[in-house]
PDB file of C-alpha atoms and ligand atoms in Angstrom:
ATOM      1  CA  UNK A   1      16.519  -3.581   2.928  1.00 96.00           C
ATOM      2  CA  UNK A   2      14.669  -1.390   0.420  1.00 98.00           C
ATOM      3  CA  UNK A   3      10.899  -1.137   0.920  1.00 98.00           C
ATOM      4  CA  UNK A   4       8.562   1.048  -1.127  1.00 98.00           C
ATOM      5  CA  UNK A   5       5.083   2.072   0.008  1.00 98.00           C
ATOM      6  CA  UNK A   6       2.804   2.797  -2.949  1.00 98.00           C
ATOM      7  CA  UNK A   7      -0.413   4.747  -2.458  1.00 98.00           C
ATOM      8  CA  UNK A   8      -3.013   5.046  -5.196  1.00 98.00           C
ATOM      9  CA  UNK A   9      -5.808   7.482  -5.958  1.00 98.00           C
ATOM     10  CA  UNK A  10      -7.235   9.845  -3.336  1.00 97.00           C
ATOM     11  CA  UNK A  11      -4.788   8.662  -0.674  1.00 97.00           C
ATOM     12  CA  UNK A  12      -3.010  12.032  -0.959  1.00 97.00           C
ATOM     13  CA  UNK A  13      -6.111  13.372   0.844  1.00 95.00           C
ATOM     14  CA  UNK A  14      -5.668  11.230   3.958  1.00 96.00           C
ATOM     15  CA  UNK A  15      -6.453  13.298   7.038  1.00 92.00           C
ATOM     16  CA  UNK A  16      -8.987  15.391   5.132  1.00 93.00           C
ATOM     17  CA  UNK A  17     -10.849  12.680   3.225  1.00 92.00           C
ATOM     18  CA  UNK A  18     -13.852  11.067   5.017  1.00 92.00           C
ATOM     19  CA  UNK A  19     -12.059  11.092   8.403  1.00 93.00           C
ATOM     20  CA  UNK A  20     -14.730   8.844   9.944  1.00 92.00           C
ATOM     21  CA  UNK A  21     -13.526   6.081   7.581  1.00 93.00           C
ATOM     22  CA  UNK A  22      -9.865   6.929   6.982  1.00 92.00           C
ATOM     23  CA  UNK A  23      -8.869   8.810  10.164  1.00 90.00           C
ATOM     24  CA  UNK A  24      -7.545  12.335  10.628  1.00 89.00           C
ATOM     25  CA  UNK A  25      -3.788  11.809  10.206  1.00 92.00           C
ATOM     26  CA  UNK A  26      -2.016  12.741   6.998  1.00 93.00           C
ATOM     27  CA  UNK A  27       0.060  10.009   5.407  1.00 96.00           C
ATOM     28  CA  UNK A  28       3.128  12.268   5.471  1.00 95.00           C
ATOM     29  CA  UNK A  29       2.977  12.465   9.296  1.00 95.00           C
ATOM     30  CA  UNK A  30       2.362   8.736   9.597  1.00 97.00           C
ATOM     31  CA  UNK A  31       5.196   7.970   7.189  1.00 98.00           C
ATOM     32  CA  UNK A  32       7.614   9.937   9.395  1.00 97.00           C
ATOM     33  CA  UNK A  33       6.631   7.763  12.351  1.00 97.00           C
ATOM     34  CA  UNK A  34       7.195   4.660  10.230  1.00 98.00           C
ATOM     35  CA  UNK A  35      10.650   5.897   9.225  1.00 97.00           C
ATOM     36  CA  UNK A  36      11.514   6.446  12.904  1.00 97.00           C
ATOM     37  CA  UNK A  37      10.155   3.040  13.918  1.00 97.00           C
ATOM     38  CA  UNK A  38      11.979   1.216  11.129  1.00 97.00           C
ATOM     39  CA  UNK A  39      15.236   3.174  11.028  1.00 96.00           C
ATOM     40  CA  UNK A  40      17.078  -0.004   9.962  1.00 95.00           C
ATOM     41  CA  UNK A  41      15.052  -0.157   6.718  1.00 97.00           C
ATOM     42  CA  UNK A  42      15.402   2.019   3.635  1.00 97.00           C
ATOM     43  CA  UNK A  43      11.755   3.108   3.417  1.00 98.00           C
ATOM     44  CA  UNK A  44      10.405   5.275   0.611  1.00 98.00           C
ATOM     45  CA  UNK A  45       6.930   6.197  -0.484  1.00 98.00           C
ATOM     46  CA  UNK A  46       5.189   7.053  -3.760  1.00 98.00           C
ATOM     47  CA  UNK A  47       1.658   8.300  -4.352  1.00 98.00           C
ATOM     48  CA  UNK A  48      -0.165   8.823  -7.623  1.00 98.00           C
ATOM     49  CA  UNK A  49      -3.728   9.324  -8.736  1.00 98.00           C
ATOM     50  CA  UNK A  50      -2.849   7.900 -12.154  1.00 98.00           C
ATOM     51  CA  UNK A  51      -2.961   4.196 -12.931  1.00 98.00           C
ATOM     52  CA  UNK A  52      -0.130   4.339 -15.511  1.00 98.00           C
ATOM     53  CA  UNK A  53       2.192   6.081 -13.053  1.00 98.00           C
ATOM     54  CA  UNK A  54       1.511   3.346 -10.497  1.00 99.00           C
ATOM     55  CA  UNK A  55       2.384   0.731 -13.147  1.00 98.00           C
ATOM     56  CA  UNK A  56       5.581   2.574 -14.094  1.00 98.00           C
ATOM     57  CA  UNK A  57       6.684   2.713 -10.455  1.00 98.00           C
ATOM     58  CA  UNK A  58       5.997  -1.009  -9.929  1.00 98.00           C
ATOM     59  CA  UNK A  59       8.069  -1.799 -13.051  1.00 98.00           C
ATOM     60  CA  UNK A  60      10.858   0.556 -11.935  1.00 98.00           C
ATOM     61  CA  UNK A  61      11.426  -0.958  -8.492  1.00 98.00           C
ATOM     62  CA  UNK A  62       9.863  -4.397  -8.865  1.00 98.00           C
ATOM     63  CA  UNK A  63      13.058  -6.245  -9.795  1.00 98.00           C
ATOM     64  CA  UNK A  64      15.441  -4.606  -7.331  1.00 98.00           C
ATOM     65  CA  UNK A  65      13.583  -3.710  -4.108  1.00 98.00           C
ATOM     66  CA  UNK A  66      13.081  -6.178  -1.274  1.00 98.00           C
ATOM     67  CA  UNK A  67       9.428  -5.404  -0.685  1.00 98.00           C
ATOM     68  CA  UNK A  68       6.479  -3.294  -1.807  1.00 98.00           C
ATOM     69  CA  UNK A  69       3.467  -2.334   0.311  1.00 98.00           C
ATOM     70  CA  UNK A  70       0.591  -1.189  -1.886  1.00 99.00           C
ATOM     71  CA  UNK A  71      -2.712   0.480  -1.197  1.00 98.00           C
ATOM     72  CA  UNK A  72      -4.113   0.879  -4.688  1.00 98.00           C
ATOM     73  CA  UNK A  73      -7.266   2.605  -3.404  1.00 98.00           C
ATOM     74  CA  UNK A  74     -10.211   2.186  -5.764  1.00 98.00           C
ATOM     75  CA  UNK A  75      -7.928   0.697  -8.465  1.00 98.00           C
ATOM     76  CA  UNK A  76      -7.815  -2.380  -6.242  1.00 98.00           C
ATOM     77  CA  UNK A  77     -11.339  -3.175  -7.380  1.00 98.00           C
ATOM     78  CA  UNK A  78     -10.980  -2.227 -11.051  1.00 98.00           C
ATOM     79  CA  UNK A  79      -7.408  -2.638 -12.286  1.00 98.00           C
ATOM     80  CA  UNK A  80      -6.489  -5.847 -14.081  1.00 98.00           C
ATOM     81  CA  UNK A  81      -3.339  -3.948 -15.148  1.00 98.00           C
ATOM     82  CA  UNK A  82      -2.084  -3.385 -11.594  1.00 98.00           C
ATOM     83  CA  UNK A  83      -2.793  -7.041 -10.786  1.00 98.00           C
ATOM     84  CA  UNK A  84      -0.818  -8.047 -13.888  1.00 98.00           C
ATOM     85  CA  UNK A  85       2.073  -5.747 -12.914  1.00 98.00           C
ATOM     86  CA  UNK A  86       2.276  -7.339  -9.463  1.00 98.00           C
ATOM     87  CA  UNK A  87       2.294 -10.772 -11.112  1.00 98.00           C
ATOM     88  CA  UNK A  88       5.040  -9.619 -13.511  1.00 98.00           C
ATOM     89  CA  UNK A  89       7.553  -8.293 -10.990  1.00 98.00           C
ATOM     90  CA  UNK A  90       9.759 -10.353  -8.698  1.00 98.00           C
ATOM     91  CA  UNK A  91       9.643  -8.152  -5.568  1.00 98.00           C
ATOM     92  CA  UNK A  92       7.073  -9.489  -3.075  1.00 98.00           C
ATOM     93  CA  UNK A  93       4.064  -7.227  -2.571  1.00 98.00           C
ATOM     94  CA  UNK A  94       1.748  -6.860   0.427  1.00 98.00           C
ATOM     95  CA  UNK A  95      -1.663  -5.314  -0.250  1.00 99.00           C
ATOM     96  CA  UNK A  96      -3.064  -3.061   2.465  1.00 98.00           C
ATOM     97  CA  UNK A  97      -6.297  -1.223   3.117  1.00 98.00           C
ATOM     98  CA  UNK A  98      -7.009   1.276   5.845  1.00 98.00           C
ATOM     99  CA  UNK A  99     -10.699   0.451   6.107  1.00 98.00           C
ATOM    100  CA  UNK A 100     -12.219  -3.002   6.397  1.00 98.00           C
ATOM    101  CA  UNK A 101     -13.273  -3.270   2.768  1.00 98.00           C
ATOM    102  CA  UNK A 102     -15.230  -6.457   3.546  1.00 98.00           C
ATOM    103  CA  UNK A 103     -17.543  -4.522   5.872  1.00 98.00           C
ATOM    104  CA  UNK A 104     -18.283  -1.969   3.145  1.00 98.00           C
ATOM    105  CA  UNK A 105     -20.044  -1.929  -0.245  1.00 97.00           C
ATOM    106  CA  UNK A 106     -19.985  -5.201  -2.232  1.00 98.00           C
ATOM    107  CA  UNK A 107     -17.861  -3.664  -5.017  1.00 97.00           C
ATOM    108  CA  UNK A 108     -15.031  -3.237  -2.493  1.00 98.00           C
ATOM    109  CA  UNK A 109     -14.982  -6.957  -1.626  1.00 98.00           C
ATOM    110  CA  UNK A 110     -13.122  -7.992  -4.770  1.00 98.00           C
ATOM    111  CA  UNK A 111      -9.456  -7.218  -5.391  1.00 98.00           C
ATOM    112  CA  UNK A 112      -7.608  -7.757  -8.674  1.00 98.00           C
ATOM    113  CA  UNK A 113      -4.352  -7.575  -6.685  1.00 98.00           C
ATOM    114  CA  UNK A 114      -4.726 -10.060  -3.802  1.00 98.00           C
ATOM    115  CA  UNK A 115      -4.120 -13.219  -5.817  1.00 98.00           C
ATOM    116  CA  UNK A 116      -0.653 -11.967  -6.787  1.00 98.00           C
ATOM    117  CA  UNK A 117       0.351 -10.657  -3.336  1.00 98.00           C
ATOM    118  CA  UNK A 118       2.293 -12.316  -0.541  1.00 98.00           C
ATOM    119  CA  UNK A 119      -0.536 -11.294   1.786  1.00 98.00           C
ATOM    120  CA  UNK A 120      -3.284  -8.795   2.474  1.00 98.00           C
ATOM    121  CA  UNK A 121      -3.788  -6.603   5.547  1.00 98.00           C
ATOM    122  CA  UNK A 122      -7.170  -4.945   5.841  1.00 98.00           C
ATOM    123  CA  UNK A 123      -9.009  -2.740   8.299  1.00 98.00           C
ATOM    124  CA  UNK A 124      -6.466  -1.643  10.898  1.00 98.00           C
ATOM    125  CA  UNK A 125      -6.440   2.015   9.930  1.00 96.00           C
ATOM    126  CA  UNK A 126      -3.003   3.402   9.083  1.00 97.00           C
ATOM    127  CA  UNK A 127      -1.562   0.643  11.240  1.00 97.00           C
ATOM    128  CA  UNK A 128      -2.226  -1.692   8.294  1.00 98.00           C
ATOM    129  CA  UNK A 129       0.909  -0.181   6.722  1.00 98.00           C
ATOM    130  CA  UNK A 130       3.023  -0.760   9.852  1.00 98.00           C
ATOM    131  CA  UNK A 131       1.940  -4.411  10.006  1.00 98.00           C
ATOM    132  CA  UNK A 132       2.928  -4.862   6.366  1.00 98.00           C
ATOM    133  CA  UNK A 133       6.333  -3.212   6.849  1.00 98.00           C
ATOM    134  CA  UNK A 134       6.824  -5.371   9.960  1.00 98.00           C
ATOM    135  CA  UNK A 135       6.350  -8.461   7.781  1.00 98.00           C
ATOM    136  CA  UNK A 136       9.304  -7.394   5.632  1.00 97.00           C
ATOM    137  CA  UNK A 137      11.375  -6.345   8.681  1.00 97.00           C
ATOM    138  CA  UNK A 138      10.827  -9.805  10.206  1.00 95.00           C
ATOM    139  CA  UNK A 139      11.957 -11.421   6.970  1.00 89.00           C
ATOM    140  CA  UNK A 140      15.175  -9.376   7.018  1.00 80.00           C
ATOM    141  CA  UNK A 141      16.065 -10.455  10.564  1.00 80.00           C
ATOM    142  CA  UNK A 142      15.297 -14.112   9.883  1.00 70.00           C
ATOM    143  CA  UNK A 143      17.676 -14.191   6.895  1.00 55.00           C
TER     144      UNK A 143
HETATM  145  C1  LIG B 201      -9.057   1.790   0.512  1.00 61.55           C
HETATM  146  C2  LIG B 201     -10.383   1.077   0.261  1.00 61.55           C
HETATM  147  C3  LIG B 201     -10.857   1.304  -1.179  1.00 61.55           C
HETATM  148  O1  LIG B 201     -12.094   0.651  -1.394  1.00 61.55           O
HETATM  149  C4  LIG B 201     -11.039   2.786  -1.432  1.00 61.55           C
HETATM  150  O2  LIG B 201     -11.420   3.000  -2.777  1.00 61.55           O
HETATM  151  C5  LIG B 201      -9.851   3.587  -1.064  1.00 61.55           C
HETATM  152  C6  LIG B 201      -9.133   3.263   0.158  1.00 61.55           C
HETATM  153  C7  LIG B 201      -8.627   1.664   1.987  1.00 61.55           C
HETATM  154  O3  LIG B 201      -7.444   1.887   2.255  1.00 61.55           O
HETATM  155  O4  LIG B 201      -9.450   1.401   2.869  1.00 61.55           O
HETATM  156  O5  LIG B 201      -9.504   4.559  -1.731  1.00 61.55           O
HETATM  157  O6  LIG B 201      -8.049   1.163  -0.284  1.00 61.55           O
END
């Protein structure tokens, strides 16, 4: 089962960026743990600070992979284009956020992505990603 984790802008700074909100682990370290925990899955990750590159990656894998986990960072709240890309592809997408966006500024309460996603996982720190991957892992065993 092929699962891609997509991280958007500023998420390359995890571990160094506002650690009181986003924690002090780098995503690279966390991703290694995920790979160990889900050895049966073919897990890959992609990060970009550029909206067009995120779109290109969604188009590239979105008709062949079994699942996509996306944290689009601030583009979540601004990008009609990423929402449209998720609507356009056939691979199911789970939206994740590290912080509880609903407990933060009002502009973070709206997502252009959620409507097109299989589900949304918010506010569990980096564990939000594990819960999303678990959703796809459960689907693979129930097939
Ligand atoms: C975030 C929440 C967004 O509002 C913010 O712009 C981010 C990270 C999160 O994972 O909590 O960059 O997506």
